[in-house]
């Protein structure tokens, strides 16, 4: 499978996961536009915090942001593009082979909670490597900034 085909396949699996697990998501989300620190994240998902199934005013502040970076091969991983992990939960999405290479080479970025890989049927993402079992958030940006970036990236509601 070519690098482009692998990226497309992994991206489809991320989108499927986001449609099933979060209320709002966006792709190609930009942060720090027009600055030397400009970054683009492949996918960002947001799940508001609810009490008894109902959103409350604190839903945004207590909600969970998940960041996904898709990498099709080692050259993509080491390209210097991507690998931006600003979320409460951060996932690197790649093939099983690349996951194994990154783990063996101790190259998994620090802020990655888990590496997600396609299952044996290629129909969903599963955890290929877990780096952090804790619930500590890596988020250092305000909720409003992340949500605004998602809206500007043409975010999508899933429910």
PDB file of C-alpha atoms in Angstrom:
ATOM      1  CA  UNK A   1       0.000   0.000   0.000  1.00  0.00           C
ATOM      2  CA  UNK A   2       1.391   3.463  -0.883  1.00  0.00           C
ATOM      3  CA  UNK A   3       2.017   6.176   1.690  1.00  0.00           C
ATOM      4  CA  UNK A   4      -1.003   8.115   0.371  1.00  0.00           C
ATOM      5  CA  UNK A   5      -3.246   5.035   0.556  1.00  0.00           C
ATOM      6  CA  UNK A   6      -2.041   4.220   4.073  1.00  0.00           C
ATOM      7  CA  UNK A   7      -2.719   7.780   5.247  1.00  0.00           C
ATOM      8  CA  UNK A   8      -6.210   7.670   3.699  1.00  0.00           C
ATOM      9  CA  UNK A   9      -7.004   4.317   5.321  1.00  0.00           C
ATOM     10  CA  UNK A  10      -5.804   5.464   8.759  1.00  0.00           C
ATOM     11  CA  UNK A  11      -7.680   8.762   8.406  1.00  0.00           C
ATOM     12  CA  UNK A  12     -10.925   6.926   7.598  1.00  0.00           C
ATOM     13  CA  UNK A  13     -10.507   4.840  10.749  1.00  0.00           C
ATOM     14  CA  UNK A  14      -9.903   7.964  12.868  1.00  0.00           C
ATOM     15  CA  UNK A  15     -13.025   9.593  11.441  1.00  0.00           C
ATOM     16  CA  UNK A  16     -15.060   6.456  12.158  1.00  0.00           C
ATOM     17  CA  UNK A  17     -13.777   6.442  15.742  1.00  0.00           C
ATOM     18  CA  UNK A  18     -14.557  10.132  16.200  1.00  0.00           C
ATOM     19  CA  UNK A  19     -18.086   9.779  14.798  1.00  0.00           C
ATOM     20  CA  UNK A  20     -18.707   7.007  17.343  1.00  0.00           C
ATOM     21  CA  UNK A  21     -17.024   8.497  20.398  1.00  0.00           C
ATOM     22  CA  UNK A  22     -17.287  12.294  20.469  1.00  0.00           C
ATOM     23  CA  UNK A  23     -19.949  14.984  20.038  1.00  0.00           C
ATOM     24  CA  UNK A  24     -17.868  17.332  17.881  1.00  0.00           C
ATOM     25  CA  UNK A  25     -14.746  16.835  15.788  1.00  0.00           C
ATOM     26  CA  UNK A  26     -12.652  18.553  13.152  1.00  0.00           C
ATOM     27  CA  UNK A  27      -9.788  17.701  10.841  1.00  0.00           C
ATOM     28  CA  UNK A  28      -6.742  19.799   9.920  1.00  0.00           C
ATOM     29  CA  UNK A  29      -7.064  22.059  12.972  1.00  0.00           C
ATOM     30  CA  UNK A  30      -4.614  24.971  13.069  1.00  0.00           C
ATOM     31  CA  UNK A  31      -3.102  26.590  16.131  1.00  0.00           C
ATOM     32  CA  UNK A  32      -0.931  29.723  16.447  1.00  0.00           C
ATOM     33  CA  UNK A  33      -1.593  30.836  12.860  1.00  0.00           C
ATOM     34  CA  UNK A  34       0.882  33.294  11.348  1.00  0.00           C
ATOM     35  CA  UNK A  35       3.457  32.753  14.084  1.00  0.00           C
ATOM     36  CA  UNK A  36       6.709  30.766  14.141  1.00  0.00           C
ATOM     37  CA  UNK A  37       4.909  28.266  16.405  1.00  0.00           C
ATOM     38  CA  UNK A  38       2.124  27.510  13.899  1.00  0.00           C
ATOM     39  CA  UNK A  39       0.942  23.904  14.141  1.00  0.00           C
ATOM     40  CA  UNK A  40      -1.713  21.787  12.442  1.00  0.00           C
ATOM     41  CA  UNK A  41      -3.299  18.777  14.107  1.00  0.00           C
ATOM     42  CA  UNK A  42      -4.762  16.030  11.922  1.00  0.00           C
ATOM     43  CA  UNK A  43      -7.888  15.506  14.058  1.00  0.00           C
ATOM     44  CA  UNK A  44      -9.349  16.966  17.249  1.00  0.00           C
ATOM     45  CA  UNK A  45     -12.395  15.545  19.016  1.00  0.00           C
ATOM     46  CA  UNK A  46     -14.425  17.062  21.833  1.00  0.00           C
ATOM     47  CA  UNK A  47     -16.759  15.275  24.227  1.00  0.00           C
ATOM     48  CA  UNK A  48     -18.591  17.608  26.643  1.00  0.00           C
ATOM     49  CA  UNK A  49     -18.986  16.570  30.241  1.00  0.00           C
ATOM     50  CA  UNK A  50     -22.554  15.570  31.063  1.00  0.00           C
ATOM     51  CA  UNK A  51     -24.451  14.808  34.232  1.00  0.00           C
ATOM     52  CA  UNK A  52     -27.121  12.138  33.792  1.00  0.00           C
ATOM     53  CA  UNK A  53     -26.882  12.536  30.019  1.00  0.00           C
ATOM     54  CA  UNK A  54     -27.567  16.269  30.054  1.00  0.00           C
ATOM     55  CA  UNK A  55     -25.069  19.012  29.237  1.00  0.00           C
ATOM     56  CA  UNK A  56     -24.509  21.499  32.022  1.00  0.00           C
ATOM     57  CA  UNK A  57     -22.910  24.964  31.942  1.00  0.00           C
ATOM     58  CA  UNK A  58     -19.566  23.443  32.899  1.00  0.00           C
ATOM     59  CA  UNK A  59     -19.742  21.034  29.927  1.00  0.00           C
ATOM     60  CA  UNK A  60     -17.101  22.930  27.992  1.00  0.00           C
ATOM     61  CA  UNK A  61     -14.667  23.478  30.844  1.00  0.00           C
ATOM     62  CA  UNK A  62     -14.884  19.889  32.028  1.00  0.00           C
ATOM     63  CA  UNK A  63     -15.127  18.299  28.584  1.00  0.00           C
ATOM     64  CA  UNK A  64     -12.400  16.159  27.047  1.00  0.00           C
ATOM     65  CA  UNK A  65     -10.349  17.071  23.981  1.00  0.00           C
ATOM     66  CA  UNK A  66      -8.684  14.226  22.105  1.00  0.00           C
ATOM     67  CA  UNK A  67      -5.926  14.902  19.572  1.00  0.00           C
ATOM     68  CA  UNK A  68      -4.983  12.469  16.806  1.00  0.00           C
ATOM     69  CA  UNK A  69      -1.886  12.570  14.611  1.00  0.00           C
ATOM     70  CA  UNK A  70      -1.811  10.177  11.646  1.00  0.00           C
ATOM     71  CA  UNK A  71       1.564   8.867  10.481  1.00  0.00           C
ATOM     72  CA  UNK A  72       1.800   6.430   7.582  1.00  0.00           C
ATOM     73  CA  UNK A  73       5.502   5.529   7.767  1.00  0.00           C
ATOM     74  CA  UNK A  74       8.794   6.347   9.494  1.00  0.00           C
ATOM     75  CA  UNK A  75       9.600   9.064   6.928  1.00  0.00           C
ATOM     76  CA  UNK A  76       6.254  10.712   7.725  1.00  0.00           C
ATOM     77  CA  UNK A  77       6.921  10.398  11.477  1.00  0.00           C
ATOM     78  CA  UNK A  78      10.402  11.955  11.234  1.00  0.00           C
ATOM     79  CA  UNK A  79       9.420  14.644   8.684  1.00  0.00           C
ATOM     80  CA  UNK A  80       9.054  17.351  11.321  1.00  0.00           C
ATOM     81  CA  UNK A  81       5.403  17.892  10.434  1.00  0.00           C
ATOM     82  CA  UNK A  82       2.636  17.160  12.887  1.00  0.00           C
ATOM     83  CA  UNK A  83       3.221  15.470  16.235  1.00  0.00           C
ATOM     84  CA  UNK A  84       1.286  18.219  17.997  1.00  0.00           C
ATOM     85  CA  UNK A  85      -0.293  16.929  21.175  1.00  0.00           C
ATOM     86  CA  UNK A  86      -2.262  19.624  23.019  1.00  0.00           C
ATOM     87  CA  UNK A  87      -5.228  17.538  24.197  1.00  0.00           C
ATOM     88  CA  UNK A  88      -6.492  15.863  27.326  1.00  0.00           C
ATOM     89  CA  UNK A  89      -5.928  12.590  25.479  1.00  0.00           C
ATOM     90  CA  UNK A  90      -3.364  12.329  22.678  1.00  0.00           C
ATOM     91  CA  UNK A  91      -3.143   9.536  20.151  1.00  0.00           C
ATOM     92  CA  UNK A  92      -0.625   8.651  17.483  1.00  0.00           C
ATOM     93  CA  UNK A  93      -2.320   6.644  14.709  1.00  0.00           C
ATOM     94  CA  UNK A  94      -0.137   4.441  12.520  1.00  0.00           C
ATOM     95  CA  UNK A  95       0.371   0.946  11.162  1.00  0.00           C
ATOM     96  CA  UNK A  96       1.254  -1.917  13.487  1.00  0.00           C
ATOM     97  CA  UNK A  97       4.716  -2.118  11.901  1.00  0.00           C
ATOM     98  CA  UNK A  98       5.462   1.560  12.557  1.00  0.00           C
ATOM     99  CA  UNK A  99       4.104   1.222  16.100  1.00  0.00           C
ATOM    100  CA  UNK A 100       6.483  -1.666  16.770  1.00  0.00           C
ATOM    101  CA  UNK A 101       9.431   0.300  15.328  1.00  0.00           C
ATOM    102  CA  UNK A 102       8.624   3.370  17.449  1.00  0.00           C
ATOM    103  CA  UNK A 103       8.234   1.362  20.649  1.00  0.00           C
ATOM    104  CA  UNK A 104      11.402  -0.681  20.061  1.00  0.00           C
ATOM    105  CA  UNK A 105      13.362   2.460  19.176  1.00  0.00           C
ATOM    106  CA  UNK A 106      11.960   4.333  22.202  1.00  0.00           C
ATOM    107  CA  UNK A 107      10.732   7.057  19.850  1.00  0.00           C
ATOM    108  CA  UNK A 108       7.169   7.476  21.160  1.00  0.00           C
ATOM    109  CA  UNK A 109       6.619  11.194  21.889  1.00  0.00           C
ATOM    110  CA  UNK A 110       6.244  12.036  25.565  1.00  0.00           C
ATOM    111  CA  UNK A 111       2.711  13.440  25.429  1.00  0.00           C
ATOM    112  CA  UNK A 112       1.201  10.458  23.608  1.00  0.00           C
ATOM    113  CA  UNK A 113      -1.223   8.492  25.769  1.00  0.00           C
ATOM    114  CA  UNK A 114      -1.467   5.611  23.301  1.00  0.00           C
ATOM    115  CA  UNK A 115      -0.628   4.512  19.793  1.00  0.00           C
ATOM    116  CA  UNK A 116      -3.683   3.338  17.866  1.00  0.00           C
ATOM    117  CA  UNK A 117      -3.329   0.800  15.043  1.00  0.00           C
ATOM    118  CA  UNK A 118      -5.845  -0.943  12.763  1.00  0.00           C
ATOM    119  CA  UNK A 119      -7.216  -4.230  14.055  1.00  0.00           C
ATOM    120  CA  UNK A 120      -6.557  -7.454  12.123  1.00  0.00           C
ATOM    121  CA  UNK A 121      -9.583  -6.834   9.877  1.00  0.00           C
ATOM    122  CA  UNK A 122      -8.724  -3.170   9.241  1.00  0.00           C
ATOM    123  CA  UNK A 123     -12.193  -2.125  10.383  1.00  0.00           C
ATOM    124  CA  UNK A 124     -11.384  -0.190  13.576  1.00  0.00           C
ATOM    125  CA  UNK A 125      -8.544   1.238  15.637  1.00  0.00           C
ATOM    126  CA  UNK A 126      -7.206  -0.611  18.659  1.00  0.00           C
ATOM    127  CA  UNK A 127      -4.474   0.222  21.127  1.00  0.00           C
ATOM    128  CA  UNK A 128      -1.132  -0.976  19.817  1.00  0.00           C
ATOM    129  CA  UNK A 129       0.846   0.579  22.656  1.00  0.00           C
ATOM    130  CA  UNK A 130      -0.242   2.348  25.831  1.00  0.00           C
ATOM    131  CA  UNK A 131       2.130   4.887  27.253  1.00  0.00           C
ATOM    132  CA  UNK A 132       0.029   6.443  30.016  1.00  0.00           C
ATOM    133  CA  UNK A 133      -2.677   4.750  32.036  1.00  0.00           C
ATOM    134  CA  UNK A 134      -3.341   7.855  34.102  1.00  0.00           C
ATOM    135  CA  UNK A 135      -6.090  10.403  33.569  1.00  0.00           C
ATOM    136  CA  UNK A 136      -3.736  13.368  33.668  1.00  0.00           C
ATOM    137  CA  UNK A 137      -4.429  15.899  30.957  1.00  0.00           C
ATOM    138  CA  UNK A 138      -1.696  17.288  28.739  1.00  0.00           C
ATOM    139  CA  UNK A 139      -3.907  20.236  27.790  1.00  0.00           C
ATOM    140  CA  UNK A 140      -2.416  23.661  28.470  1.00  0.00           C
ATOM    141  CA  UNK A 141      -4.644  25.696  26.170  1.00  0.00           C
ATOM    142  CA  UNK A 142      -8.048  27.134  27.085  1.00  0.00           C
ATOM    143  CA  UNK A 143     -11.149  25.287  25.984  1.00  0.00           C
ATOM    144  CA  UNK A 144     -12.380  28.307  24.045  1.00  0.00           C
ATOM    145  CA  UNK A 145      -9.181  28.430  21.957  1.00  0.00           C
ATOM    146  CA  UNK A 146      -9.405  24.763  21.008  1.00  0.00           C
ATOM    147  CA  UNK A 147     -13.123  24.917  20.216  1.00  0.00           C
ATOM    148  CA  UNK A 148     -12.657  28.070  18.131  1.00  0.00           C
ATOM    149  CA  UNK A 149      -9.849  26.382  16.166  1.00  0.00           C
ATOM    150  CA  UNK A 150     -12.163  23.412  15.579  1.00  0.00           C
ATOM    151  CA  UNK A 151     -14.985  25.669  14.363  1.00  0.00           C
ATOM    152  CA  UNK A 152     -12.632  27.479  11.987  1.00  0.00           C
ATOM    153  CA  UNK A 153     -11.569  24.087  10.608  1.00  0.00           C
ATOM    154  CA  UNK A 154     -15.226  23.336   9.740  1.00  0.00           C
ATOM    155  CA  UNK A 155     -15.880  21.041  12.682  1.00  0.00           C
ATOM    156  CA  UNK A 156     -18.608  18.408  12.513  1.00  0.00           C
ATOM    157  CA  UNK A 157     -21.279  17.412  15.027  1.00  0.00           C
ATOM    158  CA  UNK A 158     -21.809  13.706  15.473  1.00  0.00           C
ATOM    159  CA  UNK A 159     -25.012  13.731  17.511  1.00  0.00           C
TER     160      UNK A 159
END
